[in-house]
Amino acid sequence: MTNTTISTNQNTNQEMNFAAKKPVEFTPIPVSYADLLPYVLDNSMVAITLAKVHQPPFLREYNSNATCACHGEAPGHSIEHCRALKRKVQGLIDVSWLKFEENHV
């Protein structure tokens, strides 16, 4: 009988599960996210999603005095700091569903 050894690379599983995420670069937009939200809602580009209520210990960026309109007024961050909305808007910009044009008056 022959002894067979199976070699596995345990680092591969760890790298796949805990791969370093590159920071997302958000395109600057000429309006506030609070002003943009009604437009993207009216055009069915985003939907209000209720966020879970966070419990202590809170993340460093948690702000109990701020609420997010995109998350049904859930406390924790403002709409201007809402990463979920920023990622969604960036995706809409990337596929050219959302464009900003300068008004020449």
Tab-separated table of C-alpha atoms in Angstrom:
chain	number	residue	atom	x	y	z
A	1	MET	CA	0.000	0.000	0.000
A	2	THR	CA	1.329	3.446	-0.876
A	3	ASN	CA	1.254	6.411	1.476
A	4	THR	CA	-0.299	9.427	-0.194
A	5	THR	CA	-0.142	12.908	1.219
A	6	ILE	CA	-2.550	15.595	0.129
A	7	SER	CA	-1.153	19.070	0.427
A	8	THR	CA	-3.496	21.977	0.947
A	9	ASN	CA	-2.636	25.613	1.014
A	10	GLN	CA	-4.361	26.917	4.125
A	11	ASN	CA	-3.335	30.475	3.297
A	12	THR	CA	-5.491	30.359	0.165
A	13	ASN	CA	-8.670	29.920	2.215
A	14	GLN	CA	-7.680	32.725	4.553
A	15	GLU	CA	-6.808	35.001	1.652
A	16	MET	CA	-10.171	34.357	0.006
A	17	ASN	CA	-12.107	34.945	3.219
A	18	PHE	CA	-10.133	37.917	4.459
A	19	ALA	CA	-8.863	39.527	1.286
A	20	ALA	CA	-7.933	43.155	1.771
A	21	LYS	CA	-10.582	45.350	0.239
A	22	LYS	CA	-9.455	48.278	-1.831
A	23	PRO	CA	-11.028	51.531	-0.702
A	24	VAL	CA	-13.810	52.587	-3.046
A	25	GLU	CA	-13.143	55.823	-4.901
A	26	PHE	CA	-16.362	57.818	-5.107
A	27	THR	CA	-16.853	60.244	-7.966
A	28	PRO	CA	-17.514	63.724	-6.547
A	29	ILE	CA	-21.101	64.774	-7.221
A	30	PRO	CA	-22.305	68.394	-7.508
A	31	VAL	CA	-25.253	67.937	-5.106
A	32	SER	CA	-25.663	66.602	-1.595
A	33	TYR	CA	-26.774	63.000	-1.168
A	34	ALA	CA	-29.790	64.362	0.740
A	35	ASP	CA	-30.800	66.351	-2.357
A	36	LEU	CA	-30.077	63.425	-4.683
A	37	LEU	CA	-32.078	60.838	-2.712
A	38	PRO	CA	-35.579	61.999	-3.789
A	39	TYR	CA	-34.518	61.936	-7.455
A	40	VAL	CA	-33.089	58.394	-7.354
A	41	LEU	CA	-36.094	57.212	-5.317
A	42	ASP	CA	-38.609	58.764	-7.752
A	43	ASN	CA	-36.792	57.129	-10.673
A	44	SER	CA	-36.701	53.702	-8.960
A	45	MET	CA	-32.899	53.644	-8.907
A	46	VAL	CA	-32.735	52.972	-5.152
A	47	ALA	CA	-35.132	51.960	-2.408
A	48	ILE	CA	-35.284	52.777	1.283
A	49	THR	CA	-33.935	49.831	3.251
A	50	LEU	CA	-34.426	49.526	6.971
A	51	ALA	CA	-31.136	49.167	8.797
A	52	LYS	CA	-30.622	46.955	11.800
A	53	VAL	CA	-30.468	48.756	15.113
A	54	HIS	CA	-26.861	48.642	16.250
A	55	GLN	CA	-25.965	47.695	19.808
A	56	PRO	CA	-22.808	48.510	21.770
A	57	PRO	CA	-19.944	48.272	21.251
A	58	PHE	CA	-20.381	50.666	18.360
A	59	LEU	CA	-18.011	51.111	15.465
A	60	ARG	CA	-15.723	54.117	15.628
A	61	GLU	CA	-17.749	56.003	12.987
A	62	TYR	CA	-21.119	55.394	14.727
A	63	ASN	CA	-22.934	58.655	15.488
A	64	SER	CA	-25.957	58.257	17.761
A	65	ASN	CA	-27.067	61.821	16.940
A	66	ALA	CA	-27.261	61.200	13.173
A	67	THR	CA	-29.946	59.396	11.204
A	68	CYS	CA	-29.970	58.195	7.618
A	69	ALA	CA	-32.955	58.850	5.366
A	70	CYS	CA	-31.807	56.046	3.059
A	71	HIS	CA	-32.073	53.607	5.979
A	72	GLY	CA	-35.495	54.655	7.235
A	73	GLU	CA	-34.071	57.275	9.635
A	74	ALA	CA	-32.058	54.634	11.480
A	75	PRO	CA	-29.478	56.129	13.856
A	76	GLY	CA	-25.765	55.705	13.332
A	77	HIS	CA	-24.780	57.889	10.400
A	78	SER	CA	-26.087	60.703	8.232
A	79	ILE	CA	-27.091	60.321	4.616
A	80	GLU	CA	-23.934	62.232	3.640
A	81	HIS	CA	-21.862	59.475	5.303
A	82	CYS	CA	-23.978	56.561	4.039
A	83	ARG	CA	-21.546	54.166	2.355
A	84	ALA	CA	-24.383	52.002	1.008
A	85	LEU	CA	-25.954	54.957	-0.818
A	86	LYS	CA	-22.572	56.193	-2.036
A	87	ARG	CA	-21.752	52.737	-3.440
A	88	LYS	CA	-25.158	52.566	-5.145
A	89	VAL	CA	-24.784	56.048	-6.644
A	90	GLN	CA	-21.258	55.201	-7.799
A	91	GLY	CA	-22.588	52.071	-9.490
A	92	LEU	CA	-25.252	54.136	-11.265
A	93	ILE	CA	-22.588	56.600	-12.425
A	94	ASP	CA	-20.319	53.760	-13.585
A	95	VAL	CA	-23.034	52.289	-15.840
A	96	SER	CA	-24.094	55.780	-17.035
A	97	TRP	CA	-27.583	55.573	-15.547
A	98	LEU	CA	-26.843	58.688	-13.543
A	99	LYS	CA	-25.084	61.698	-15.067
A	100	PHE	CA	-24.564	65.207	-13.828
A	101	GLU	CA	-24.467	68.094	-16.271
A	102	GLU	CA	-23.538	71.698	-15.716
A	103	ASN	CA	-26.263	74.242	-16.334
A	104	HIS	CA	-25.037	77.077	-18.520
A	105	VAL	CA	-27.222	80.080	-17.882
